[in-house]
């Protein structure tokens, strides 16, 4: 799950089948208030059965069990922490720490920080693709892509990986083990998406589109890497685009102001909205 902006008092969870094109809202089995002021990102660690929630305003990562019980809070030097990414084996969590121009490396078995990559210029999001850790970074009208070579002994950091400057630090996502990276500028209207082949270690743009609605809130690549599901404030449904050419390939009907999307490994999809009452279906 990625790039959330729910308030601290709102903890909702519900799912609908990815095979359906419409669904009625479901009700969570329980609710749990969490000690966060803002939800930047959420990832689920199925191996250790825990959930990581970043809180940019408080500068911390909250760790809970599946029932929402807080088991740990990581608070040291995490000011502005937002984007989170879990390694394929669930052993490592990477966290973009904007205010400190760094990416924190966290051992999920002990929930402790084990290292930090100094990447510069406010990294906002992180994604693993093509054997590298990619990050979206930069300020207004100066967003770009960077990468960390995890295979190199010195973990070489490379900036300015995209020749076209983004409206803001782009959000990133990729399917596990994929060579395809998708980027999008948050809150932009019209929303801009781009897909890249990163198999060579350098992003080669495959496609771009301005048809991903208005006020981009969130997106996630499907587990097979073939599609990306987008939540923008408008239209009032979750759009589906092929990653290869970013042509529209379908939709999931929700309600007004879609703002988030999450896809489980089995293809089950959850979508969030921020109308008069924030909800998840």
PDB file of N, CA, C and O in Angstrom, residues 118-166:
ATOM      1  N   UNK A 118      22.970   8.529   1.683  1.00  0.00           N
ATOM      2  CA  UNK A 118      22.869   9.978   1.501  1.00  0.00           C
ATOM      3  C   UNK A 118      22.676  10.249   0.008  1.00  0.00           C
ATOM      4  O   UNK A 118      23.594  10.066  -0.787  1.00  0.00           O
ATOM      5  N   UNK A 119      21.474  10.676  -0.369  1.00  0.00           N
ATOM      6  CA  UNK A 119      21.160  10.814  -1.795  1.00  0.00           C
ATOM      7  C   UNK A 119      20.957  12.265  -2.225  1.00  0.00           C
ATOM      8  O   UNK A 119      20.999  12.570  -3.416  1.00  0.00           O
ATOM      9  N   UNK A 120      20.700  13.163  -1.283  1.00  0.00           N
ATOM     10  CA  UNK A 120      20.551  14.571  -1.621  1.00  0.00           C
ATOM     11  C   UNK A 120      19.175  14.937  -2.155  1.00  0.00           C
ATOM     12  O   UNK A 120      18.447  14.121  -2.698  1.00  0.00           O
ATOM     13  N   UNK A 121      18.812  16.217  -1.958  1.00  0.00           N
ATOM     14  CA  UNK A 121      17.677  16.870  -2.608  1.00  0.00           C
ATOM     15  C   UNK A 121      16.327  16.209  -2.368  1.00  0.00           C
ATOM     16  O   UNK A 121      15.575  15.924  -3.291  1.00  0.00           O
ATOM     17  N   UNK A 122      15.995  15.924  -1.127  1.00  0.00           N
ATOM     18  CA  UNK A 122      14.643  15.586  -0.692  1.00  0.00           C
ATOM     19  C   UNK A 122      14.001  14.402  -1.424  1.00  0.00           C
ATOM     20  O   UNK A 122      13.042  14.575  -2.183  1.00  0.00           O
ATOM     21  N   UNK A 123      14.470  13.190  -1.182  1.00  0.00           N
ATOM     22  CA  UNK A 123      13.798  12.023  -1.766  1.00  0.00           C
ATOM     23  C   UNK A 123      12.407  11.843  -1.166  1.00  0.00           C
ATOM     24  O   UNK A 123      12.235  11.944   0.053  1.00  0.00           O
ATOM     25  N   UNK A 124      11.418  11.584  -2.020  1.00  0.00           N
ATOM     26  CA  UNK A 124      10.039  11.454  -1.533  1.00  0.00           C
ATOM     27  C   UNK A 124       9.524  10.030  -1.611  1.00  0.00           C
ATOM     28  O   UNK A 124       8.729   9.608  -0.781  1.00  0.00           O
ATOM     29  N   UNK A 125       9.913   9.287  -2.648  1.00  0.00           N
ATOM     30  CA  UNK A 125       9.383   7.941  -2.852  1.00  0.00           C
ATOM     31  C   UNK A 125      10.515   7.005  -3.242  1.00  0.00           C
ATOM     32  O   UNK A 125      11.561   7.441  -3.722  1.00  0.00           O
ATOM     33  N   UNK A 126      10.294   5.712  -3.046  1.00  0.00           N
ATOM     34  CA  UNK A 126      11.299   4.704  -3.364  1.00  0.00           C
ATOM     35  C   UNK A 126      10.622   3.493  -3.999  1.00  0.00           C
ATOM     36  O   UNK A 126       9.473   3.172  -3.684  1.00  0.00           O
ATOM     37  N   UNK A 127      11.353   2.815  -4.906  1.00  0.00           N
ATOM     38  CA  UNK A 127      10.836   1.612  -5.555  1.00  0.00           C
ATOM     39  C   UNK A 127      12.007   0.762  -6.024  1.00  0.00           C
ATOM     40  O   UNK A 127      13.031   1.292  -6.484  1.00  0.00           O
ATOM     41  N   UNK A 128      11.861  -0.543  -5.923  1.00  0.00           N
ATOM     42  CA  UNK A 128      12.878  -1.482  -6.376  1.00  0.00           C
ATOM     43  C   UNK A 128      12.518  -1.989  -7.771  1.00  0.00           C
ATOM     44  O   UNK A 128      11.404  -2.464  -8.004  1.00  0.00           O
ATOM     45  N   UNK A 129      13.466  -1.880  -8.708  1.00  0.00           N
ATOM     46  CA  UNK A 129      13.250  -2.358 -10.070  1.00  0.00           C
ATOM     47  C   UNK A 129      14.597  -2.522 -10.749  1.00  0.00           C
ATOM     48  O   UNK A 129      15.521  -1.720 -10.527  1.00  0.00           O
ATOM     49  N   UNK A 130      14.730  -3.554 -11.560  1.00  0.00           N
ATOM     50  CA  UNK A 130      15.950  -3.757 -12.317  1.00  0.00           C
ATOM     51  C   UNK A 130      17.187  -3.910 -11.463  1.00  0.00           C
ATOM     52  O   UNK A 130      18.291  -3.558 -11.895  1.00  0.00           O
ATOM     53  N   UNK A 131      17.028  -4.412 -10.242  1.00  0.00           N
ATOM     54  CA  UNK A 131      18.172  -4.621  -9.363  1.00  0.00           C
ATOM     55  C   UNK A 131      18.679  -3.385  -8.651  1.00  0.00           C
ATOM     56  O   UNK A 131      19.683  -3.448  -7.945  1.00  0.00           O
ATOM     57  N   UNK A 132      17.992  -2.253  -8.809  1.00  0.00           N
ATOM     58  CA  UNK A 132      18.395  -1.019  -8.140  1.00  0.00           C
ATOM     59  C   UNK A 132      17.253  -0.468  -7.291  1.00  0.00           C
ATOM     60  O   UNK A 132      16.085  -0.804  -7.493  1.00  0.00           O
ATOM     61  N   UNK A 133      17.617   0.395  -6.360  1.00  0.00           N
ATOM     62  CA  UNK A 133      16.637   1.132  -5.580  1.00  0.00           C
ATOM     63  C   UNK A 133      16.484   2.507  -6.215  1.00  0.00           C
ATOM     64  O   UNK A 133      17.437   3.295  -6.243  1.00  0.00           O
ATOM     65  N   UNK A 134      15.299   2.793  -6.732  1.00  0.00           N
ATOM     66  CA  UNK A 134      15.026   4.064  -7.394  1.00  0.00           C
ATOM     67  C   UNK A 134      14.318   5.008  -6.435  1.00  0.00           C
ATOM     68  O   UNK A 134      13.563   4.578  -5.566  1.00  0.00           O
ATOM     69  N   UNK A 135      14.530   6.297  -6.613  1.00  0.00           N
ATOM     70  CA  UNK A 135      13.847   7.265  -5.764  1.00  0.00           C
ATOM     71  C   UNK A 135      13.474   8.504  -6.577  1.00  0.00           C
ATOM     72  O   UNK A 135      14.186   8.916  -7.492  1.00  0.00           O
ATOM     73  N   UNK A 136      12.319   9.056  -6.237  1.00  0.00           N
ATOM     74  CA  UNK A 136      11.879  10.317  -6.813  1.00  0.00           C
ATOM     75  C   UNK A 136      12.261  11.433  -5.862  1.00  0.00           C
ATOM     76  O   UNK A 136      12.023  11.333  -4.653  1.00  0.00           O
ATOM     77  N   UNK A 137      12.854  12.504  -6.380  1.00  0.00           N
ATOM     78  CA  UNK A 137      13.375  13.551  -5.504  1.00  0.00           C
ATOM     79  C   UNK A 137      13.236  14.916  -6.167  1.00  0.00           C
ATOM     80  O   UNK A 137      12.918  15.031  -7.349  1.00  0.00           O
ATOM     81  N   UNK A 138      13.508  15.975  -5.385  1.00  0.00           N
ATOM     82  CA  UNK A 138      13.563  17.318  -5.935  1.00  0.00           C
ATOM     83  C   UNK A 138      12.460  18.225  -5.435  1.00  0.00           C
ATOM     84  O   UNK A 138      11.488  17.798  -4.804  1.00  0.00           O
ATOM     85  N   UNK A 139      12.616  19.516  -5.742  1.00  0.00           N
ATOM     86  CA  UNK A 139      11.643  20.519  -5.348  1.00  0.00           C
ATOM     87  C   UNK A 139      10.708  20.872  -6.482  1.00  0.00           C
ATOM     88  O   UNK A 139      10.619  20.166  -7.492  1.00  0.00           O
ATOM     89  N   UNK A 140       9.992  21.986  -6.334  1.00  0.00           N
ATOM     90  CA  UNK A 140       9.009  22.416  -7.323  1.00  0.00           C
ATOM     91  C   UNK A 140       9.669  22.626  -8.683  1.00  0.00           C
ATOM     92  O   UNK A 140      10.684  23.323  -8.798  1.00  0.00           O
ATOM     93  N   UNK A 141       9.088  22.004  -9.714  1.00  0.00           N
ATOM     94  CA  UNK A 141       9.562  22.097 -11.094  1.00  0.00           C
ATOM     95  C   UNK A 141      10.971  21.545 -11.270  1.00  0.00           C
ATOM     96  O   UNK A 141      11.602  21.776 -12.297  1.00  0.00           O
ATOM     97  N   UNK A 142      11.469  20.812 -10.286  1.00  0.00           N
ATOM     98  CA  UNK A 142      12.819  20.266 -10.364  1.00  0.00           C
ATOM     99  C   UNK A 142      12.846  18.790  -9.965  1.00  0.00           C
ATOM    100  O   UNK A 142      13.875  18.270  -9.544  1.00  0.00           O
ATOM    101  N   UNK A 143      11.719  18.101 -10.102  1.00  0.00           N
ATOM    102  CA  UNK A 143      11.678  16.690  -9.740  1.00  0.00           C
ATOM    103  C   UNK A 143      12.468  15.839 -10.729  1.00  0.00           C
ATOM    104  O   UNK A 143      12.567  16.167 -11.914  1.00  0.00           O
ATOM    105  N   UNK A 144      13.021  14.731 -10.244  1.00  0.00           N
ATOM    106  CA  UNK A 144      13.806  13.871 -11.108  1.00  0.00           C
ATOM    107  C   UNK A 144      13.878  12.477 -10.492  1.00  0.00           C
ATOM    108  O   UNK A 144      13.329  12.226  -9.409  1.00  0.00           O
ATOM    109  N   UNK A 145      14.565  11.577 -11.188  1.00  0.00           N
ATOM    110  CA  UNK A 145      14.757  10.210 -10.722  1.00  0.00           C
ATOM    111  C   UNK A 145      16.217   9.991 -10.351  1.00  0.00           C
ATOM    112  O   UNK A 145      17.121  10.475 -11.017  1.00  0.00           O
ATOM    113  N   UNK A 146      16.418   9.230  -9.276  1.00  0.00           N
ATOM    114  CA  UNK A 146      17.755   8.830  -8.877  1.00  0.00           C
ATOM    115  C   UNK A 146      17.754   7.352  -8.561  1.00  0.00           C
ATOM    116  O   UNK A 146      16.707   6.712  -8.483  1.00  0.00           O
ATOM    117  N   UNK A 147      18.947   6.787  -8.389  1.00  0.00           N
ATOM    118  CA  UNK A 147      19.034   5.360  -8.087  1.00  0.00           C
ATOM    119  C   UNK A 147      20.197   5.073  -7.151  1.00  0.00           C
ATOM    120  O   UNK A 147      21.178   5.822  -7.103  1.00  0.00           O
ATOM    121  N   UNK A 148      20.049   3.979  -6.405  1.00  0.00           N
ATOM    122  CA  UNK A 148      21.110   3.452  -5.563  1.00  0.00           C
ATOM    123  C   UNK A 148      21.440   2.056  -6.082  1.00  0.00           C
ATOM    124  O   UNK A 148      20.544   1.212  -6.206  1.00  0.00           O
ATOM    125  N   UNK A 149      22.702   1.812  -6.413  1.00  0.00           N
ATOM    126  CA  UNK A 149      23.126   0.501  -6.903  1.00  0.00           C
ATOM    127  C   UNK A 149      23.360  -0.409  -5.697  1.00  0.00           C
ATOM    128  O   UNK A 149      24.412  -0.356  -5.048  1.00  0.00           O
ATOM    129  N   UNK A 150      22.392  -1.239  -5.389  1.00  0.00           N
ATOM    130  CA  UNK A 150      22.472  -2.087  -4.209  1.00  0.00           C
ATOM    131  C   UNK A 150      23.520  -3.182  -4.353  1.00  0.00           C
ATOM    132  O   UNK A 150      23.994  -3.722  -3.351  1.00  0.00           O
ATOM    133  N   UNK A 151      23.886  -3.518  -5.597  1.00  0.00           N
ATOM    134  CA  UNK A 151      24.873  -4.576  -5.824  1.00  0.00           C
ATOM    135  C   UNK A 151      26.302  -4.072  -5.676  1.00  0.00           C
ATOM    136  O   UNK A 151      27.226  -4.865  -5.463  1.00  0.00           O
ATOM    137  N   UNK A 152      26.500  -2.775  -5.788  1.00  0.00           N
ATOM    138  CA  UNK A 152      27.845  -2.204  -5.687  1.00  0.00           C
ATOM    139  C   UNK A 152      28.264  -2.100  -4.229  1.00  0.00           C
ATOM    140  O   UNK A 152      27.454  -1.780  -3.354  1.00  0.00           O
ATOM    141  N   UNK A 153      29.525  -2.344  -3.982  1.00  0.00           N
ATOM    142  CA  UNK A 153      30.022  -2.315  -2.603  1.00  0.00           C
ATOM    143  C   UNK A 153      29.857  -0.943  -1.973  1.00  0.00           C
ATOM    144  O   UNK A 153      29.578  -0.820  -0.771  1.00  0.00           O
ATOM    145  N   UNK A 154      29.999   0.115  -2.796  1.00  0.00           N
ATOM    146  CA  UNK A 154      29.877   1.474  -2.264  1.00  0.00           C
ATOM    147  C   UNK A 154      28.464   2.025  -2.373  1.00  0.00           C
ATOM    148  O   UNK A 154      28.203   3.172  -2.040  1.00  0.00           O
ATOM    149  N   UNK A 155      27.503   1.179  -2.855  1.00  0.00           N
ATOM    150  CA  UNK A 155      26.107   1.602  -3.025  1.00  0.00           C
ATOM    151  C   UNK A 155      26.032   2.945  -3.755  1.00  0.00           C
ATOM    152  O   UNK A 155      25.452   3.911  -3.263  1.00  0.00           O
ATOM    153  N   UNK A 156      26.626   2.981  -4.935  1.00  0.00           N
ATOM    154  CA  UNK A 156      26.725   4.220  -5.707  1.00  0.00           C
ATOM    155  C   UNK A 156      25.366   4.860  -5.944  1.00  0.00           C
ATOM    156  O   UNK A 156      24.409   4.196  -6.346  1.00  0.00           O
ATOM    157  N   UNK A 157      25.295   6.151  -5.695  1.00  0.00           N
ATOM    158  CA  UNK A 157      24.086   6.934  -5.917  1.00  0.00           C
ATOM    159  C   UNK A 157      24.237   7.718  -7.220  1.00  0.00           C
ATOM    160  O   UNK A 157      25.254   8.386  -7.434  1.00  0.00           O
ATOM    161  N   UNK A 158      23.227   7.633  -8.091  1.00  0.00           N
ATOM    162  CA  UNK A 158      23.237   8.367  -9.355  1.00  0.00           C
ATOM    163  C   UNK A 158      21.991   9.233  -9.424  1.00  0.00           C
ATOM    164  O   UNK A 158      20.867   8.728  -9.272  1.00  0.00           O
ATOM    165  N   UNK A 159      22.172  10.537  -9.652  1.00  0.00           N
ATOM    166  CA  UNK A 159      21.064  11.478  -9.751  1.00  0.00           C
ATOM    167  C   UNK A 159      20.780  11.826 -11.209  1.00  0.00           C
ATOM    168  O   UNK A 159      21.467  11.376 -12.120  1.00  0.00           O
ATOM    169  N   UNK A 160      19.714  12.626 -11.418  1.00  0.00           N
ATOM    170  CA  UNK A 160      19.365  13.144 -12.752  1.00  0.00           C
ATOM    171  C   UNK A 160      19.247  12.018 -13.777  1.00  0.00           C
ATOM    172  O   UNK A 160      19.812  12.084 -14.874  1.00  0.00           O
ATOM    173  N   UNK A 161      18.475  10.999 -13.428  1.00  0.00           N
ATOM    174  CA  UNK A 161      18.314   9.843 -14.309  1.00  0.00           C
ATOM    175  C   UNK A 161      17.265  10.066 -15.403  1.00  0.00           C
ATOM    176  O   UNK A 161      17.175   9.282 -16.333  1.00  0.00           O
ATOM    177  N   UNK A 162      16.470  11.126 -15.266  1.00  0.00           N
ATOM    178  CA  UNK A 162      15.447  11.425 -16.267  1.00  0.00           C
ATOM    179  C   UNK A 162      15.728  12.813 -16.825  1.00  0.00           C
ATOM    180  O   UNK A 162      15.798  13.788 -16.082  1.00  0.00           O
ATOM    181  N   UNK A 163      15.878  12.904 -18.136  1.00  0.00           N
ATOM    182  CA  UNK A 163      16.208  14.185 -18.754  1.00  0.00           C
ATOM    183  C   UNK A 163      15.117  15.223 -18.644  1.00  0.00           C
ATOM    184  O   UNK A 163      15.384  16.423 -18.735  1.00  0.00           O
ATOM    185  N   UNK A 164      13.878  14.797 -18.445  1.00  0.00           N
ATOM    186  CA  UNK A 164      12.766  15.736 -18.348  1.00  0.00           C
ATOM    187  C   UNK A 164      12.450  16.015 -16.884  1.00  0.00           C
ATOM    188  O   UNK A 164      12.135  15.110 -16.127  1.00  0.00           O
ATOM    189  N   UNK A 165      12.540  17.279 -16.476  1.00  0.00           N
ATOM    190  CA  UNK A 165      12.256  17.651 -15.096  1.00  0.00           C
ATOM    191  C   UNK A 165      10.771  17.473 -14.802  1.00  0.00           C
ATOM    192  O   UNK A 165       9.906  17.816 -15.608  1.00  0.00           O
ATOM    193  N   UNK A 166      10.456  16.934 -13.621  1.00  0.00           N
ATOM    194  CA  UNK A 166       9.076  16.714 -13.211  1.00  0.00           C
ATOM    195  C   UNK A 166       8.527  17.940 -12.484  1.00  0.00           C
ATOM    196  O   UNK A 166       9.271  18.731 -11.913  1.00  0.00           O
TER     197      UNK A 166
END
